[in-house]
Amino acid sequence: MSTQNTSTTATDSGSDRIIELRDAEVTFEMDRGTSRVLDNVDLDVNRGEILGVVGESGSGKSMLAMSMLDSVDDPGILSGDVTYYPQNDDPVDVLNLSDEKLRQLRWEHISMVFQGAMSSFNPTMGIREHFVETLKAHDADVEEGMDRAHELLSDLYLDPERVLDSYAHELSGGMRQRALIALSVILEPNLLVMDEPTAALDLLMQRSILTLLSKLKEKYDLTMVFITHDLSLVAELADRMAVMYAFELVEKGPTDRILYNAAHPYTRSLLNATPNLDAPLSEMRPIPGSAPDPVNVPEGCSYNPRCPLADQECIASDPEYLEVNDVHDVACFHWEEAEAQIPMNVGRSDTGDAATDGGADVSGPDRPDDASDAGGEDR
């Protein structure tokens, strides 16, 4: 499905964008055909926000993240437009940068935390060497940078010297992940893209890292894109949500509004398939069928084989983004019928439809429960 954004929302026109994607597409040529793993995505990320991107495994979330840094691996082909907006400077056409300019953009302006901290560190190098090598590669002052590394590690409730003197395998999973987050912001980027940063951690450590990320955002004035398949994490952290299905975005809006007033049938079904405190497990409903093969995505709306509202229009035509209100867009012909046809088992927010500011409550204790000692050991 090729979805074009025809609405003009507050996200598009009135906000201070830090990065913009237009018709972003990633394809891989295979023996059995073209695998389209990102399909004409339009997305704005606003300066100072935390944007949560959610969707099933294999829906294209990681490709979206890598597109922001033009880091799609060969033989993948990234096309479309990716524009970065530095504060008080000219816009940057990311896909037309030279190799040197692209190297400077990464880490210095846009940084990324990849899935799996263990695989992100070179096992033959100490943690300190990773910091020093990154600083030298970008011609940064090493002494000043290492002072910043100590501060960042302390902010993440780690013992800086203990961590810096260790190898990755000598640290627990939570400590490795926090060290990787510190490394990703060592050059003071404006935008931090995180691809499933808590996927391999236990629930207590996941919640601890959410609290720490919220504090880092405020202290270092970061914009964050938080990519996950876990709706509960997005609910706690993100100001705004974008929902992915079959390699495209199907719904975008403030977190509270989507959680309690979702418009797309897929989003509503996804929420109904997620455990929550407002409904017993017996009311959880799996989504029938399976996500499409990227080589053989259905014509029309890609969700039509699984959607209870699908009709001939959905099979024949691609839905454009429609405006639910001035901050909420959905790609569905029948979004107005979805509320009645697909009741949600999550409780309504106290503000109901007025919950449009997207301000998720990310307040928490001053220290994460699992980091009461200087070393921040997992418990």
GROMACS .gro file of N, CA, C and O in nm, residues 179-253:
model
  300
  179ALA      N    1   2.537   0.163   2.957
  179ALA     CA    2   2.666   0.208   2.903
  179ALA      C    3   2.653   0.243   2.755
  179ALA      O    4   2.713   0.340   2.707
  180LEU      N    5   2.576   0.163   2.682
  180LEU     CA    6   2.555   0.190   2.540
  180LEU      C    7   2.478   0.320   2.519
  180LEU      O    8   2.508   0.397   2.427
  181ILE      N    9   2.380   0.346   2.603
  181ILE     CA   10   2.306   0.472   2.594
  181ILE      C   11   2.400   0.590   2.620
  181ILE      O   12   2.397   0.691   2.548
  182ALA      N   13   2.486   0.577   2.721
  182ALA     CA   14   2.584   0.683   2.749
  182ALA      C   15   2.676   0.705   2.630
  182ALA      O   16   2.706   0.819   2.591
  183LEU      N   17   2.723   0.596   2.569
  183LEU     CA   18   2.811   0.607   2.453
  183LEU      C   19   2.740   0.675   2.337
  183LEU      O   20   2.800   0.755   2.264
  184SER      N   21   2.611   0.648   2.320
  184SER     CA   22   2.538   0.703   2.206
  184SER      C   23   2.518   0.854   2.216
  184SER      O   24   2.496   0.921   2.114
  185VAL      N   25   2.525   0.910   2.337
  185VAL     CA   26   2.506   1.054   2.352
  185VAL      C   27   2.634   1.126   2.393
  185VAL      O   28   2.631   1.243   2.431
  186ILE      N   29   2.749   1.058   2.382
  186ILE     CA   30   2.876   1.117   2.424
  186ILE      C   31   2.912   1.240   2.342
  186ILE      O   32   2.977   1.333   2.391
  187LEU      N   33   2.867   1.246   2.217
  187LEU     CA   34   2.898   1.361   2.131
  187LEU      C   35   2.784   1.463   2.129
  187LEU      O   36   2.778   1.549   2.043
  188GLU      N   37   2.694   1.452   2.225
  188GLU     CA   38   2.584   1.547   2.245
  188GLU      C   39   2.497   1.564   2.120
  188GLU      O   40   2.478   1.675   2.071
  189PRO      N   41   2.441   1.454   2.069
  189PRO     CA   42   2.351   1.465   1.953
  189PRO      C   43   2.221   1.533   1.991
  189PRO      O   44   2.186   1.545   2.109
  190ASN      N   45   2.149   1.578   1.889
  190ASN     CA   46   2.019   1.640   1.911
  190ASN      C   47   1.906   1.537   1.908
  190ASN      O   48   1.804   1.554   1.973
  191LEU      N   49   1.927   1.430   1.830
  191LEU     CA   50   1.824   1.328   1.811
  191LEU      C   51   1.882   1.191   1.844
  191LEU      O   52   1.987   1.153   1.792
  192LEU      N   53   1.814   1.118   1.931
  192LEU     CA   54   1.855   0.983   1.969
  192LEU      C   55   1.748   0.885   1.923
  192LEU      O   56   1.633   0.893   1.965
  193VAL      N   57   1.787   0.793   1.834
  193VAL     CA   58   1.697   0.691   1.782
  193VAL      C   59   1.729   0.560   1.852
  193VAL      O   60   1.842   0.514   1.849
  194MET      N   61   1.629   0.500   1.916
  194MET     CA   62   1.651   0.378   1.995
  194MET      C   63   1.567   0.265   1.938
  194MET      O   64   1.444   0.275   1.936
  195ASP      N   65   1.633   0.160   1.894
  195ASP     CA   66   1.565   0.046   1.832
  195ASP      C   67   1.558  -0.069   1.933
  195ASP      O   68   1.656  -0.137   1.958
  196GLU      N   69   1.440  -0.087   1.992
  196GLU     CA   70   1.418  -0.193   2.092
  196GLU      C   71   1.527  -0.192   2.199
  196GLU      O   72   1.592  -0.295   2.226
  197PRO      N   73   1.552  -0.078   2.266
  197PRO     CA   74   1.664  -0.071   2.360
  197PRO      C   75   1.645  -0.153   2.487
  197PRO      O   76   1.742  -0.175   2.560
  198THR      N   77   1.523  -0.197   2.514
  198THR     CA   78   1.499  -0.273   2.638
  198THR      C   79   1.455  -0.416   2.611
  198THR      O   80   1.412  -0.486   2.702
  199ALA      N   81   1.468  -0.462   2.486
  199ALA     CA   82   1.409  -0.590   2.446
  199ALA      C   83   1.462  -0.709   2.526
  199ALA      O   84   1.389  -0.802   2.555
  200ALA      N   85   1.590  -0.709   2.561
  200ALA     CA   86   1.650  -0.827   2.626
  200ALA      C   87   1.656  -0.815   2.778
  200ALA      O   88   1.723  -0.893   2.844
  201LEU      N   89   1.585  -0.715   2.834
  201LEU     CA   90   1.595  -0.689   2.976
  201LEU      C   91   1.470  -0.734   3.050
  201LEU      O   92   1.361  -0.741   2.993
  202ASP      N   93   1.486  -0.761   3.180
  202ASP     CA   94   1.370  -0.799   3.260
  202ASP      C   95   1.281  -0.676   3.282
  202ASP      O   96   1.321  -0.562   3.259
  203LEU      N   97   1.159  -0.699   3.329
  203LEU     CA   98   1.060  -0.592   3.340
  203LEU      C   99   1.105  -0.481   3.433
  203LEU      O  100   1.085  -0.362   3.404
  204LEU      N  101   1.168  -0.516   3.545
  204LEU     CA  102   1.213  -0.415   3.640
  204LEU      C  103   1.318  -0.325   3.577
  204LEU      O  104   1.313  -0.202   3.590
  205MET      N  105   1.414  -0.386   3.505
  205MET     CA  106   1.517  -0.305   3.440
  205MET      C  107   1.458  -0.221   3.327
  205MET      O  108   1.500  -0.107   3.304
  206GLN      N  109   1.361  -0.274   3.254
  206GLN     CA  110   1.295  -0.195   3.149
  206GLN      C  111   1.237  -0.068   3.208
  206GLN      O  112   1.255   0.041   3.153
  207ARG      N  113   1.164  -0.082   3.318
  207ARG     CA  114   1.102   0.037   3.379
  207ARG      C  115   1.207   0.133   3.432
  207ARG      O  116   1.191   0.255   3.426
  208SER      N  117   1.315   0.081   3.485
  208SER     CA  118   1.423   0.166   3.534
  208SER      C  119   1.483   0.249   3.421
  208SER      O  120   1.508   0.368   3.434
  209ILE      N  121   1.505   0.184   3.307
  209ILE     CA  122   1.565   0.255   3.194
  209ILE      C  123   1.469   0.360   3.138
  209ILE      O  124   1.512   0.469   3.096
  210LEU      N  125   1.339   0.334   3.141
  210LEU     CA  126   1.243   0.435   3.098
  210LEU      C  127   1.255   0.561   3.184
  210LEU      O  128   1.254   0.673   3.133
  211THR      N  129   1.266   0.541   3.315
  211THR     CA  130   1.281   0.655   3.405
  211THR      C  131   1.410   0.732   3.375
  211THR      O  132   1.412   0.855   3.369
  212LEU      N  133   1.518   0.658   3.351
  212LEU     CA  134   1.647   0.722   3.322
  212LEU      C  135   1.643   0.797   3.189
  212LEU      O  136   1.698   0.906   3.177
  213LEU      N  137   1.578   0.739   3.088
  213LEU     CA  138   1.568   0.806   2.958
  213LEU      C  139   1.492   0.937   2.971
  213LEU      O  140   1.528   1.038   2.908
  214SER      N  141   1.387   0.937   3.050
  214SER     CA  142   1.309   1.059   3.070
  214SER      C  143   1.396   1.168   3.133
  214SER      O  144   1.390   1.285   3.094
  215LYS      N  145   1.478   1.128   3.230
  215LYS     CA  146   1.566   1.225   3.295
  215LYS      C  147   1.675   1.275   3.200
  215LYS      O  148   1.709   1.394   3.199
  216LEU      N  149   1.732   1.183   3.120
  216LEU     CA  150   1.833   1.224   3.022
  216LEU      C  151   1.777   1.324   2.922
  216LEU      O  152   1.842   1.421   2.884
  217LYS      N  153   1.656   1.298   2.875
  217LYS     CA  154   1.591   1.387   2.779
  217LYS      C  155   1.583   1.529   2.833
  217LYS      O  156   1.615   1.626   2.762
  218GLU      N  157   1.541   1.541   2.958
  218GLU     CA  158   1.525   1.673   3.015
  218GLU      C  159   1.660   1.740   3.040
  218GLU      O  160   1.679   1.858   3.010
  219LYS      N  161   1.757   1.665   3.092
  219LYS     CA  162   1.886   1.726   3.126
  219LYS      C  163   1.965   1.767   3.003
  219LYS      O  164   2.029   1.872   3.002
  220TYR      N  165   1.961   1.683   2.897
  220TYR     CA  166   2.045   1.709   2.780
  220TYR      C  167   1.965   1.758   2.660
  220TYR      O  168   2.018   1.764   2.550
  221ASP      N  169   1.839   1.793   2.681
  221ASP     CA  170   1.756   1.852   2.577
  221ASP      C  171   1.753   1.765   2.451
  221ASP      O  172   1.776   1.813   2.339
  222LEU      N  173   1.725   1.636   2.470
  222LEU     CA  174   1.725   1.540   2.360
  222LEU      C  175   1.587   1.526   2.299
  222LEU      O  176   1.485   1.541   2.366
  223THR      N  177   1.585   1.498   2.171
  223THR     CA  178   1.466   1.446   2.104
  223THR      C  179   1.487   1.296   2.088
  223THR      O  180   1.598   1.253   2.055
  224MET      N  181   1.383   1.216   2.111
  224MET     CA  182   1.400   1.071   2.107
  224MET      C  183   1.295   1.006   2.017
  224MET      O  184   1.179   1.048   2.016
  225VAL      N  185   1.340   0.904   1.943
  225VAL     CA  186   1.249   0.814   1.873
  225VAL      C  187   1.269   0.678   1.937
  225VAL      O  188   1.379   0.621   1.933
  226PHE      N  189   1.164   0.626   2.000
  226PHE     CA  190   1.171   0.503   2.078
  226PHE      C  191   1.093   0.395   2.004
  226PHE      O  192   0.970   0.403   1.993
  227ILE      N  193   1.163   0.297   1.950
  227ILE     CA  194   1.102   0.193   1.867
  227ILE      C  195   1.087   0.065   1.948
  227ILE      O  196   1.183   0.018   2.010
  228THR      N  197   0.966   0.009   1.949
  228THR     CA  198   0.942  -0.109   2.030
  228THR      C  199   0.818  -0.183   1.981
  228THR      O  200   0.736  -0.126   1.907
  229HIS      N  201   0.806  -0.309   2.020
  229HIS     CA  202   0.681  -0.382   1.996
  229HIS      C  203   0.596  -0.385   2.122
  229HIS      O  204   0.487  -0.442   2.123
  230ASP      N  205   0.646  -0.323   2.229
  230ASP     CA  206   0.581  -0.328   2.360
  230ASP      C  207   0.501  -0.200   2.383
  230ASP      O  208   0.556  -0.094   2.413
  231LEU      N  209   0.370  -0.209   2.371
  231LEU     CA  210   0.284  -0.092   2.388
  231LEU      C  211   0.295  -0.031   2.527
  231LEU      O  212   0.283   0.091   2.543
  232SER      N  213   0.315  -0.114   2.628
  232SER     CA  214   0.319  -0.062   2.765
  232SER      C  215   0.438   0.032   2.784
  232SER      O  216   0.428   0.130   2.860
  233LEU      N  217   0.549   0.006   2.717
  233LEU     CA  218   0.665   0.094   2.728
  233LEU      C  219   0.637   0.229   2.665
  233LEU      O  220   0.672   0.335   2.719
  234VAL      N  221   0.574   0.228   2.548
  234VAL     CA  222   0.540   0.353   2.480
  234VAL      C  223   0.442   0.434   2.564
  234VAL      O  224   0.452   0.556   2.575
  235ALA      N  225   0.347   0.364   2.627
  235ALA     CA  226   0.248   0.432   2.710
  235ALA      C  227   0.313   0.509   2.824
  235ALA      O  228   0.266   0.616   2.863
  236GLU      N  229   0.421   0.455   2.877
  236GLU     CA  230   0.489   0.520   2.990
  236GLU      C  231   0.579   0.634   2.947
  236GLU      O  232   0.599   0.729   3.023
  237LEU      N  233   0.636   0.627   2.828
  237LEU     CA  234   0.746   0.718   2.792
  237LEU      C  235   0.709   0.822   2.687
  237LEU      O  236   0.750   0.937   2.698
  238ALA      N  237   0.632   0.784   2.585
  238ALA     CA  238   0.622   0.866   2.464
  238ALA      C  239   0.518   0.976   2.476
  238ALA      O  240   0.412   0.958   2.536
  239ASP      N  241   0.548   1.088   2.413
  239ASP     CA  242   0.451   1.197   2.398
  239ASP      C  243   0.354   1.169   2.284
  239ASP      O  244   0.236   1.202   2.290
  240ARG      N  245   0.407   1.106   2.179
  240ARG     CA  246   0.330   1.082   2.058
  240ARG      C  247   0.362   0.942   2.007
  240ARG      O  248   0.471   0.891   2.031
  241MET      N  249   0.267   0.881   1.936
  241MET     CA  250   0.284   0.745   1.886
  241MET      C  251   0.266   0.741   1.736
  241MET      O  252   0.185   0.815   1.679
  242ALA      N  253   0.339   0.649   1.672
  242ALA     CA  254   0.317   0.614   1.532
  242ALA      C  255   0.308   0.463   1.526
  242ALA      O  256   0.394   0.393   1.580
  243VAL      N  257   0.202   0.411   1.465
  243VAL     CA  258   0.176   0.268   1.461
  243VAL      C  259   0.211   0.214   1.323
  243VAL      O  260   0.163   0.265   1.221
  244MET      N  261   0.298   0.110   1.319
  244MET     CA  262   0.340   0.050   1.193
  244MET      C  263   0.269  -0.082   1.170
  244MET      O  264   0.253  -0.162   1.263
  245TYR      N  265   0.229  -0.103   1.045
  245TYR     CA  266   0.179  -0.233   1.002
  245TYR      C  267   0.222  -0.256   0.858
  245TYR      O  268   0.203  -0.168   0.773
  246ALA      N  269   0.281  -0.370   0.831
  246ALA     CA  270   0.320  -0.407   0.695
  246ALA      C  271   0.403  -0.299   0.628
  246ALA      O  272   0.375  -0.257   0.517
  247PHE      N  273   0.505  -0.249   0.703
  247PHE     CA  274   0.610  -0.164   0.647
  247PHE      C  275   0.566  -0.020   0.620
  247PHE      O  276   0.633   0.053   0.550
  248GLU      N  277   0.454   0.020   0.679
  248GLU     CA  278   0.407   0.159   0.664
  248GLU      C  279   0.342   0.204   0.794
  248GLU      O  280   0.310   0.123   0.882
  249LEU      N  281   0.323   0.334   0.807
  249LEU     CA  282   0.257   0.390   0.924
  249LEU      C  283   0.107   0.400   0.896
  249LEU      O  284   0.067   0.457   0.795
  250VAL      N  285   0.028   0.345   0.987
  250VAL     CA  286  -0.117   0.346   0.966
  250VAL      C  287  -0.189   0.444   1.057
  250VAL      O  288  -0.305   0.478   1.030
  251GLU      N  289  -0.123   0.490   1.164
  251GLU     CA  290  -0.188   0.585   1.254
  251GLU      C  291  -0.082   0.664   1.329
  251GLU      O  292   0.021   0.610   1.368
  252LYS      N  293  -0.107   0.793   1.347
  252LYS     CA  294  -0.014   0.881   1.418
  252LYS      C  295  -0.094   0.978   1.503
  252LYS      O  296  -0.194   1.032   1.458
  253GLY      N  297  -0.047   0.999   1.626
  253GLY     CA  298  -0.116   1.094   1.712
  253GLY      C  299  -0.060   1.092   1.853
  253GLY      O  300   0.031   1.014   1.885
   0.00000   0.00000   0.00000
